[in-house]
C-alpha cells in the first residue's frame, strides 16, 4: 500500500468532457476503471477494517479447529459449563467442549454456507438478469414474475418455508438461501443491463456486426458487475444471519456440528448461570455481519462514480 | 451516376400507448452519390438520428427501402448483414458514451476487425496506422477511454469507424459534444479523410455552420419529413421552404450591428406533435406563409431546380 500517493495523478478526466485536446494522461500507470475503484477502496479506513475482519474469518474458516489444542466434538464432563478461563478463553459448554474451538469450527460452517450460497445465487441470477434485461419480452416477463414471487415473502420466512419443505440439512439451507438471493441479483443485473444496453458503445458493437452473445459478454456484463459485487458482499453477511437464524430454529445445521446459531439455541437453557455460552456466539455473528457490511459499504462507495471521482 | 445509397419512402413509427404512433421518420426519400457528403439538419427530435440508425439497420424500419450499392439493406439478416456492416459505419455524438469504459483503446479498435475477421493477426498494426491517420499515436493503445479528452476520444471514434475500410459513414452529430475550438479540428479531420479515402458521409447535425462547411448537399428534416433538399450553396443562398428560411434567419451574425438590422423571422406559433400528427403540412402551425390547403393536405416534394426540391405548397 506504499504506492497510493505516487500515482495520484490522472484519476479523473479533464474537468470538461471536451476539454483541452492535449491533456493526455502522461503517467505510465494504466488506470482501468477497476483499478480506480480499488484505489478508492483502499482509501477507506472502515473498508480496511471490514476487510481485515473478513480476512480473519476466512483464515479461521480454513484452519478451523486446527488452531486449537482442543477438539470441537470430544466431550469432557469434568469441565462442563466452565466459565471463561486461561485454559478455555470462551468457557466450555454443557458437555465440556471448548467453546472457542467450537466457534472456530462454526466459522467454517457459516463461511461455507454464505460463500457457496452467494456464488450459487450469482451463477443463477446473472444469466437470468442478462436475459431479462437484454431481451425483455416474454422471457423477461416470466423471469421477473418469478422474482416477484420470491419478493412477496419476508426473507427469513421464505427460507424457513423452503427448508421445511426440502428437509432440514445444510445443502438444502444453502439452496434455499441461494434461491432467495438470486431474485435480488436478477433485479439488479436486469436494471443495470437495461441502462447499459442503451449506451452508444453497445450500438457501436452492433454496427460492426457483433453477435448478441458477444455483446452481452464483452460490453454489457463487465459494466453491470460492480453493483452485483457490492450486493453480493451484503448477501454474504445476510447469509450468515439467515444460517444462524435457521440453525437456531433447528432447521439449519444439525447437532453435533457446531454452528453459531445452533450454539445460541443450545445455550438458551443455561443463559442465567452460563451467559458466556450465549454471548460469544452472538459476538461472532455480530463480528462477521459487521465485517462484511463495512466491506460492502466501502465497495459501494468505491464503485459509485460520483463518490470516487474525488 | 448510380447513387451509393438510396432511401425510398422510409417510415419509422414508434408505438406510443395503445393506439398512437410517433412518426419519427415519415416517408423520407433521398439518395447519396459515391464520394458525396450529404448534410442532414433539423431541430432536436426531428428524426435525424433515427433516420441514420434505420439506414444502418440498427433499428428496424416500419416500411420503405434502403438500397446500398444495389443491396436491399433492410431485408438482410445474419451473415449477409454482418458482411454489409463492413461497408457502413457510424460515428456517435458523445465520444465517452460510445466507448466501452472497461475496454482499452487497443481492444476497442481491434474488436471490429476481430468480429469481421479482417486484418487477422495484424489488428494492432492496423489500429496504430488508423490512430496515426487521425492524429494520435500508438501509445494510446493501452489506455482507457476515461483518460482522454472529448476531442481525442472522438478522433479515436473516427478511427474505429475506419477499421473495416468502410466507404459510407453516418456521422451522427459528431462535433456537437465538443468545445468550439475542438470542433473545427475534428471537422477538418472529417473533411481530410473524406477527400483522401473518397468516403461518403451522411453528416447529421443541428448546427447550420457545421453542415455548410462539410456538405456537398443538405437535406432539411422537420418532424420526420424532408422539408427541403438542395446543393449546399443553393440551400444557403436560396432557401425555398419557409422552415429552411426561418432556420437560416435564426443563425446569429457575428457582427452585432448587422445582427440587429437583420429582419426578424422568428418562428412563432404552435409546434405540432409527431405523435399522431394532424393531416396537412407538419409546419402549418408555425409557418409564416401558411395557406388553407396546407392544413388539409400534405405538400408533395416538388422539384425547384435541377437538384433542388422542397415540400411546400408555395412551389407546387
Coordinates of N, CA and C in Angstrom, one line a residue, chain A residues 56-240:
Chain A
X56 N -9.7 -12.3 8.6 CA -9.5 -13.1 9.8 C -10.5 -14.3 9.8
X57 N -11.8 -14.0 9.5 CA -12.8 -15.1 9.5 C -12.4 -16.1 8.4
X58 N -11.9 -15.7 7.3 CA -11.6 -16.7 6.2 C -10.4 -17.6 6.7
X59 N -9.4 -16.9 7.4 CA -8.3 -17.7 7.9 C -8.8 -18.7 8.9
X60 N -9.6 -18.3 9.8 CA -10.2 -19.2 10.8 C -11.0 -20.3 10.2
X61 N -11.8 -19.9 9.1 CA -12.6 -20.9 8.5 C -11.8 -22.0 7.8
X62 N -10.7 -21.6 7.2 CA -9.8 -22.5 6.5 C -9.1 -23.4 7.6
X63 N -8.6 -22.8 8.6 CA -7.9 -23.6 9.6 C -8.8 -24.3 10.6
X64 N -9.9 -23.7 10.9 CA -10.9 -24.4 11.8 C -10.3 -24.8 13.1
X65 N -10.6 -26.0 13.6 CA -10.1 -26.4 15.0 C -8.7 -26.7 15.0
X66 N -8.0 -26.7 13.9 CA -6.5 -27.0 13.9 C -5.8 -25.9 14.7
X67 N -6.4 -24.7 14.8 CA -5.7 -23.7 15.6 C -5.8 -23.9 17.1
X68 N -6.6 -24.8 17.5 CA -6.9 -25.0 18.9 C -6.4 -26.3 19.4
X69 N -5.9 -26.4 20.6 CA -5.5 -27.6 21.2 C -6.6 -28.6 21.4
X70 N -7.8 -28.1 21.4 CA -9.0 -29.0 21.7 C -9.6 -29.5 20.5
X71 N -10.5 -30.4 20.7 CA -11.3 -31.0 19.6 C -12.7 -30.5 19.7
X72 N -13.3 -30.1 18.6 CA -14.6 -29.4 18.7 C -15.7 -30.4 19.1
X73 N -15.5 -31.7 19.0 CA -16.5 -32.7 19.2 C -16.3 -33.5 20.5
X74 N -15.1 -33.6 21.0 CA -14.9 -34.6 22.1 C -15.3 -34.0 23.4
X75 N -16.1 -34.7 24.1 CA -16.7 -34.2 25.4 C -15.8 -34.6 26.6
X76 N -15.9 -33.7 27.6 CA -15.2 -34.0 28.8 C -16.0 -33.4 29.9
X77 N -16.7 -34.3 30.6 CA -17.7 -33.9 31.6 C -17.1 -33.3 32.8
X78 N -15.8 -33.5 33.0 CA -15.1 -32.9 34.1 C -15.0 -31.4 34.0
X79 N -15.1 -30.8 32.8 CA -15.0 -29.4 32.7 C -16.3 -28.8 32.1
X80 N -17.4 -29.4 32.4 CA -18.7 -29.0 31.9 C -19.1 -27.6 32.5
X81 N -19.5 -26.7 31.6 CA -20.0 -25.4 31.9 C -19.0 -24.5 32.7
X82 N -17.7 -24.6 32.3 CA -16.7 -23.8 32.9 C -16.8 -22.4 32.4
X83 N -16.7 -21.4 33.3 CA -16.7 -20.0 32.8 C -15.3 -19.8 32.1
X84 N -15.2 -18.6 31.3 CA -14.0 -18.3 30.6 C -12.8 -18.3 31.5
X85 N -11.7 -19.0 31.1 CA -10.5 -19.0 31.9 C -9.4 -19.0 30.9
X86 N -8.1 -19.1 31.4 CA -7.0 -19.1 30.5 C -7.0 -20.4 29.6
X87 N -7.4 -21.5 30.2 CA -7.4 -22.7 29.5 C -8.6 -22.7 28.5
X88 N -9.7 -22.2 28.9 CA -10.8 -22.1 27.9 C -11.3 -20.6 27.8
X89 N -10.7 -19.9 26.9 CA -11.0 -18.4 26.9 C -12.4 -18.0 26.7
X90 N -13.2 -18.9 26.1 CA -14.6 -18.6 25.9 C -15.5 -19.6 26.7
X91 N -14.9 -20.3 27.7 CA -15.6 -21.2 28.5 C -15.9 -22.5 27.8
X92 N -16.6 -23.4 28.5 CA -17.0 -24.7 27.9 C -18.5 -24.8 28.0
X93 N -19.0 -25.7 27.1 CA -20.4 -25.9 27.1 C -20.8 -27.1 28.1
X94 N -22.1 -27.5 28.0 CA -22.6 -28.5 28.9 C -21.9 -29.8 28.8
X95 N -21.3 -30.1 27.7 CA -20.6 -31.4 27.5 C -19.1 -31.2 27.7
X96 N -18.7 -30.0 28.2 CA -17.3 -29.8 28.4 C -16.5 -29.6 27.2
X97 N -17.1 -29.2 26.1 CA -16.4 -28.9 24.8 C -15.9 -27.5 24.9
X98 N -14.7 -27.2 24.4 CA -14.2 -25.9 24.4 C -14.9 -25.0 23.5
X99 N -15.5 -23.9 24.0 CA -16.4 -23.1 23.2 C -15.6 -22.4 22.0
X100 N -14.4 -21.9 22.4 CA -13.7 -21.2 21.3 C -13.4 -22.1 20.1
X101 N -13.0 -23.3 20.4 CA -12.8 -24.3 19.3 C -14.1 -24.5 18.5
X102 N -15.2 -24.6 19.2 CA -16.5 -24.8 18.5 C -16.9 -23.6 17.7
X103 N -16.5 -22.4 18.2 CA -16.8 -21.2 17.4 C -16.0 -21.1 16.2
X104 N -14.7 -21.6 16.3 CA -13.8 -21.6 15.1 C -14.4 -22.6 14.1
X105 N -14.8 -23.7 14.5 CA -15.4 -24.7 13.7 C -16.7 -24.2 13.1
X106 N -17.4 -23.4 13.9 CA -18.7 -22.8 13.4 C -18.4 -21.8 12.3
X107 N -17.3 -21.1 12.4 CA -16.9 -20.1 11.4 C -16.9 -20.8 10.1
X108 N -16.3 -22.0 10.1 CA -16.2 -22.7 8.8 C -17.5 -23.0 8.2
X109 N -18.5 -23.4 9.1 CA -19.8 -23.7 8.6 C -20.5 -22.4 8.0
X110 N -20.4 -21.3 8.8 CA -21.0 -20.1 8.4 C -20.4 -19.6 7.1
X111 N -19.1 -19.6 7.0 CA -18.5 -19.1 5.8 C -18.8 -20.0 4.6
X112 N -18.8 -21.3 4.8 CA -19.1 -22.2 3.8 C -20.5 -21.9 3.2
X113 N -21.5 -21.8 4.2 CA -22.9 -21.6 3.8 C -23.0 -20.3 3.0
X114 N -22.4 -19.2 3.5 CA -22.6 -17.9 2.9 C -21.9 -17.9 1.6
X115 N -20.7 -18.3 1.5 CA -20.0 -18.2 0.2 C -20.6 -19.1 -0.9
X116 N -20.9 -20.3 -0.5 CA -21.5 -21.2 -1.5 C -22.9 -20.7 -2.0
X117 N -23.7 -20.2 -1.0 CA -25.0 -19.7 -1.4 C -24.9 -18.5 -2.2
X118 N -24.0 -17.6 -1.9 CA -23.8 -16.4 -2.7 C -23.3 -16.7 -4.1
X119 N -22.3 -17.5 -4.2 CA -21.8 -17.9 -5.5 C -22.9 -18.5 -6.4
X120 N -23.7 -19.4 -5.7 CA -24.8 -20.1 -6.4 C -25.8 -19.1 -6.9
X121 N -26.1 -18.1 -6.0 CA -27.1 -17.1 -6.4 C -26.6 -16.3 -7.6
X122 N -25.3 -16.0 -7.7 CA -24.7 -15.3 -8.8 C -24.8 -16.1 -10.1
X123 N -24.5 -17.4 -9.9 CA -24.5 -18.3 -11.1 C -25.9 -18.4 -11.7
X124 N -26.9 -18.4 -10.8 CA -28.3 -18.4 -11.3 C -28.7 -17.0 -11.8
X125 N -28.4 -16.0 -10.9 CA -29.0 -14.7 -11.1 C -28.5 -13.9 -12.3
X126 N -27.2 -14.0 -12.5 CA -26.6 -13.1 -13.5 C -27.1 -13.5 -14.9
X127 N -27.1 -14.8 -15.3 CA -27.6 -15.1 -16.7 C -29.1 -14.7 -16.8
X128 N -29.9 -15.0 -15.8 CA -31.3 -14.7 -15.8 C -31.5 -13.2 -16.0
X129 N -30.7 -12.4 -15.2 CA -30.8 -10.9 -15.3 C -30.4 -10.4 -16.6
X130 N -29.4 -11.0 -17.2 CA -28.9 -10.6 -18.5 C -30.0 -10.8 -19.5
X131 N -30.6 -12.0 -19.5 CA -31.6 -12.3 -20.5 C -32.8 -11.4 -20.3
X132 N -33.2 -11.2 -19.0 CA -34.4 -10.4 -18.8 C -34.2 -8.9 -19.2
X133 N -33.0 -8.5 -18.9 CA -32.7 -7.1 -19.3 C -32.4 -6.8 -20.7
X134 N -31.7 -7.8 -21.4 CA -31.3 -7.6 -22.8 C -32.4 -7.8 -23.7
X135 N -33.1 -8.9 -23.5 CA -34.2 -9.3 -24.5 C -35.5 -8.8 -24.1
X136 N -35.8 -8.7 -22.8 CA -37.1 -8.3 -22.3 C -38.1 -9.3 -22.8
X137 N -39.2 -8.8 -23.3 CA -40.3 -9.6 -23.9 C -40.8 -10.7 -23.0
X138 N -41.2 -11.8 -23.6 CA -41.9 -12.8 -22.8 C -40.9 -13.4 -21.8
X139 N -39.7 -13.7 -22.2 CA -38.7 -14.3 -21.3 C -38.5 -13.4 -20.1
X140 N -38.4 -12.1 -20.4 CA -38.1 -11.2 -19.3 C -39.3 -11.2 -18.4
X141 N -40.5 -11.2 -18.9 CA -41.7 -11.1 -18.1 C -41.8 -12.4 -17.2
X142 N -41.5 -13.5 -17.8 CA -41.6 -14.8 -17.0 C -40.5 -14.7 -15.8
X143 N -39.3 -14.3 -16.2 CA -38.3 -14.3 -15.2 C -38.6 -13.3 -14.0
X144 N -39.1 -12.1 -14.4 CA -39.4 -11.1 -13.4 C -40.6 -11.5 -12.5
X145 N -41.6 -12.3 -13.1 CA -42.7 -12.7 -12.3 C -42.2 -13.7 -11.2
X146 N -41.2 -14.6 -11.6 CA -40.6 -15.5 -10.7 C -39.9 -14.7 -9.6
X147 N -39.2 -13.7 -9.9 CA -38.6 -12.8 -8.9 C -39.6 -12.2 -8.0
X148 N -40.7 -11.8 -8.5 CA -41.7 -11.2 -7.7 C -42.2 -12.1 -6.7
X149 N -42.4 -13.4 -7.1 CA -42.8 -14.4 -6.1 C -41.9 -14.5 -4.9
X150 N -40.6 -14.5 -5.2 CA -39.6 -14.5 -4.1 C -39.7 -13.3 -3.2
X151 N -39.9 -12.1 -3.9 CA -40.0 -10.9 -3.1 C -41.3 -10.7 -2.3
X152 N -42.3 -11.6 -2.7 CA -43.6 -11.4 -2.0 C -43.5 -11.9 -0.5
X153 N -42.5 -12.7 -0.2 CA -42.4 -13.2 1.2 C -41.2 -12.6 1.9
X154 N -41.4 -12.5 3.2 CA -40.2 -12.0 4.0 C -39.1 -13.0 3.9
X155 N -37.9 -12.5 3.9 CA -36.7 -13.4 3.6 C -36.6 -14.6 4.5
X156 N -36.6 -14.3 5.8 CA -36.4 -15.4 6.8 C -37.6 -16.4 6.7
X157 N -38.8 -15.9 6.5 CA -39.9 -16.8 6.4 C -39.9 -17.7 5.2
X158 N -39.4 -17.1 4.1 CA -39.3 -17.9 2.9 C -38.2 -19.0 3.0
X159 N -37.1 -18.6 3.6 CA -36.0 -19.5 3.9 C -36.6 -20.7 4.7
X160 N -37.3 -20.3 5.7 CA -37.9 -21.3 6.7 C -38.8 -22.2 5.9
X161 N -39.7 -21.7 5.1 CA -40.6 -22.5 4.3 C -39.9 -23.4 3.4
X162 N -38.9 -22.9 2.7 CA -38.1 -23.8 1.7 C -37.4 -24.9 2.4
X163 N -36.8 -24.6 3.5 CA -36.0 -25.6 4.2 C -37.0 -26.6 4.8
X164 N -38.1 -26.2 5.4 CA -39.1 -27.1 5.9 C -39.6 -28.0 4.9
X165 N -39.8 -27.5 3.6 CA -40.3 -28.3 2.6 C -39.2 -29.3 2.0
X166 N -38.0 -28.8 1.9 CA -37.0 -29.6 1.3 C -36.4 -30.6 2.3
X167 N -36.5 -30.3 3.6 CA -35.9 -31.1 4.6 C -34.7 -30.3 5.2
X168 N -34.6 -30.4 6.6 CA -33.6 -29.7 7.2 C -32.2 -30.3 7.0
X169 N -31.4 -29.7 6.2 CA -30.0 -30.1 6.0 C -29.2 -29.0 5.5
X170 N -27.9 -29.1 5.6 CA -27.0 -28.0 5.2 C -27.2 -27.7 3.7
X171 N -27.1 -28.7 2.8 CA -27.2 -28.4 1.4 C -28.6 -27.7 1.1
X172 N -29.6 -28.2 1.7 CA -30.9 -27.5 1.5 C -31.0 -26.1 2.0
X173 N -30.3 -25.9 3.1 CA -30.2 -24.5 3.6 C -29.5 -23.6 2.6
X174 N -28.4 -24.1 2.1 CA -27.6 -23.3 1.1 C -28.5 -23.0 -0.1
X175 N -29.2 -24.1 -0.6 CA -30.1 -23.9 -1.8 C -31.1 -22.9 -1.5
X176 N -31.8 -23.0 -0.3 CA -32.8 -22.0 0.0 C -32.3 -20.6 0.0
X177 N -31.1 -20.4 0.6 CA -30.6 -19.0 0.6 C -30.2 -18.5 -0.8
X178 N -29.7 -19.4 -1.6 CA -29.3 -19.1 -3.0 C -30.6 -18.7 -3.8
X179 N -31.6 -19.4 -3.6 CA -32.9 -19.1 -4.4 C -33.4 -17.7 -4.0
X180 N -33.3 -17.4 -2.7 CA -33.8 -16.1 -2.3 C -32.9 -15.0 -2.8
X181 N -31.6 -15.2 -2.7 CA -30.7 -14.2 -3.2 C -30.7 -13.9 -4.7
X182 N -30.9 -15.0 -5.4 CA -30.8 -14.8 -6.9 C -31.9 -13.8 -7.4
X183 N -33.0 -13.8 -6.6 CA -34.0 -12.8 -7.0 C -33.5 -11.4 -7.0
X184 N -32.8 -11.1 -6.0 CA -32.2 -9.8 -5.8 C -31.1 -9.6 -6.9
X185 N -30.3 -10.6 -7.2 CA -29.3 -10.5 -8.2 C -29.9 -10.2 -9.6
X186 N -31.0 -11.0 -9.9 CA -31.7 -10.8 -11.2 C -32.2 -9.4 -11.3
X187 N -32.7 -8.9 -10.2 CA -33.3 -7.5 -10.3 C -32.2 -6.5 -10.6
X188 N -31.1 -6.6 -9.8 CA -30.0 -5.6 -10.0 C -29.4 -5.7 -11.4
X189 N -29.1 -7.0 -11.8 CA -28.5 -7.2 -13.1 C -29.4 -6.6 -14.2
X190 N -30.7 -7.0 -14.1 CA -31.6 -6.5 -15.2 C -31.7 -5.0 -15.3
X191 N -31.8 -4.4 -14.1 CA -31.9 -2.9 -14.1 C -30.6 -2.3 -14.8
X192 N -29.4 -2.8 -14.4 CA -28.2 -2.3 -14.9 C -28.1 -2.6 -16.4
X193 N -28.5 -3.8 -16.8 CA -28.4 -4.1 -18.2 C -29.3 -3.2 -19.0
X194 N -30.5 -2.9 -18.5 CA -31.4 -2.1 -19.3 C -30.8 -0.7 -19.5
X195 N -30.0 -0.2 -18.5 CA -29.5 1.1 -18.7 C -28.2 1.1 -19.6
X196 N -27.4 0.0 -19.4 CA -26.2 -0.1 -20.2 C -26.4 -0.4 -21.6
X197 N -27.5 -1.1 -21.9 CA -27.7 -1.5 -23.3 C -28.1 -0.3 -24.2
X198 N -28.6 0.7 -23.6 CA -28.9 1.9 -24.3 C -27.7 2.8 -24.6
X199 N -26.6 2.5 -24.0 CA -25.4 3.3 -24.3 C -24.9 3.1 -25.7
X200 N -24.2 4.1 -26.2 CA -23.9 4.1 -27.6 C -22.8 3.0 -27.9
X201 N -22.0 2.6 -27.0 CA -21.0 1.7 -27.3 C -21.6 0.3 -27.6
X202 N -22.8 0.0 -27.1 CA -23.5 -1.2 -27.5 C -23.9 -1.1 -28.9
X203 N -24.4 0.1 -29.3 CA -24.8 0.3 -30.7 C -23.6 0.2 -31.6
X204 N -22.5 0.7 -31.2 CA -21.3 0.6 -32.0 C -20.9 -0.8 -32.2
X205 N -21.0 -1.6 -31.2 CA -20.7 -3.1 -31.3 C -21.7 -3.7 -32.3
X206 N -22.9 -3.3 -32.2 CA -23.9 -3.9 -33.2 C -23.6 -3.5 -34.6
X207 N -23.1 -2.2 -34.7 CA -22.9 -1.7 -36.0 C -21.7 -2.4 -36.7
X208 N -20.8 -3.0 -36.0 CA -19.8 -3.7 -36.6 C -20.2 -5.2 -36.8
X209 N -21.3 -5.6 -36.4 CA -21.8 -6.9 -36.7 C -21.6 -7.9 -35.5
X210 N -21.3 -7.5 -34.3 CA -21.1 -8.4 -33.2 C -22.4 -9.1 -32.9
X211 N -22.3 -10.4 -32.5 CA -23.5 -11.1 -32.1 C -23.9 -10.7 -30.7
X212 N -25.2 -11.0 -30.4 CA -25.7 -10.7 -29.1 C -24.9 -11.3 -27.9
X213 N -24.5 -12.6 -28.1 CA -23.7 -13.2 -27.0 C -22.4 -12.5 -26.8
X214 N -21.8 -12.1 -27.8 CA -20.5 -11.3 -27.7 C -20.8 -10.0 -27.0
X215 N -21.8 -9.3 -27.4 CA -22.1 -8.0 -26.9 C -22.4 -8.1 -25.4
X216 N -23.2 -9.2 -25.0 CA -23.5 -9.4 -23.6 C -22.3 -9.7 -22.8
X217 N -21.4 -10.5 -23.3 CA -20.2 -10.9 -22.6 C -19.2 -9.8 -22.5
X218 N -18.9 -9.1 -23.5 CA -17.8 -8.2 -23.5 C -18.2 -6.7 -23.3
X219 N -19.4 -6.4 -23.6 CA -19.8 -5.0 -23.4 C -20.8 -4.7 -22.3
X220 N -21.7 -5.7 -22.1 CA -22.7 -5.4 -21.0 C -22.3 -6.0 -19.7
X221 N -21.9 -7.2 -19.6 CA -21.6 -7.9 -18.4 C -20.5 -7.1 -17.6
X222 N -19.4 -6.7 -18.2 CA -18.4 -6.0 -17.4 C -18.9 -4.7 -16.8
X223 N -19.9 -4.1 -17.4 CA -20.4 -2.8 -16.9 C -21.5 -2.9 -16.0
X224 N -22.0 -4.2 -15.7 CA -23.0 -4.3 -14.7 C -22.5 -5.0 -13.5
X225 N -21.2 -5.4 -13.5 CA -20.7 -6.2 -12.4 C -20.6 -5.5 -11.1
X226 N -20.2 -4.2 -11.1 CA -19.9 -3.5 -9.9 C -21.1 -3.5 -8.9
X227 N -22.3 -3.1 -9.3 CA -23.4 -3.2 -8.3 C -23.6 -4.6 -7.8
X228 N -23.4 -5.6 -8.7 CA -23.6 -7.0 -8.3 C -22.6 -7.4 -7.2
X229 N -21.4 -7.0 -7.4 CA -20.3 -7.3 -6.4 C -20.7 -6.7 -5.1
X230 N -21.1 -5.5 -5.1 CA -21.5 -4.8 -3.8 C -22.6 -5.6 -3.2
X231 N -23.7 -5.9 -4.0 CA -24.8 -6.6 -3.4 C -24.4 -7.9 -2.9
X232 N -23.5 -8.6 -3.6 CA -23.0 -10.0 -3.1 C -22.4 -9.9 -1.8
X233 N -21.6 -8.8 -1.5 CA -21.0 -8.6 -0.2 C -22.0 -8.5 0.9
X234 N -23.0 -7.7 0.6 CA -24.1 -7.6 1.6 C -24.8 -9.0 1.8
X235 N -24.9 -9.7 0.7 CA -25.6 -11.0 0.8 C -24.8 -12.0 1.7
X236 N -23.4 -11.8 1.6 CA -22.6 -12.7 2.4 C -23.0 -12.5 3.9
X237 N -23.2 -11.3 4.3 CA -23.5 -11.1 5.7 C -24.9 -11.5 6.0
X238 N -25.8 -11.3 5.1 CA -27.2 -11.7 5.3 C -27.3 -13.3 5.4
X239 N -26.4 -13.9 4.6 CA -26.5 -15.4 4.6 C -26.0 -15.9 5.9
X240 N -25.0 -15.3 6.5 CA -24.6 -15.7 7.8 C -25.7 -15.6 8.8

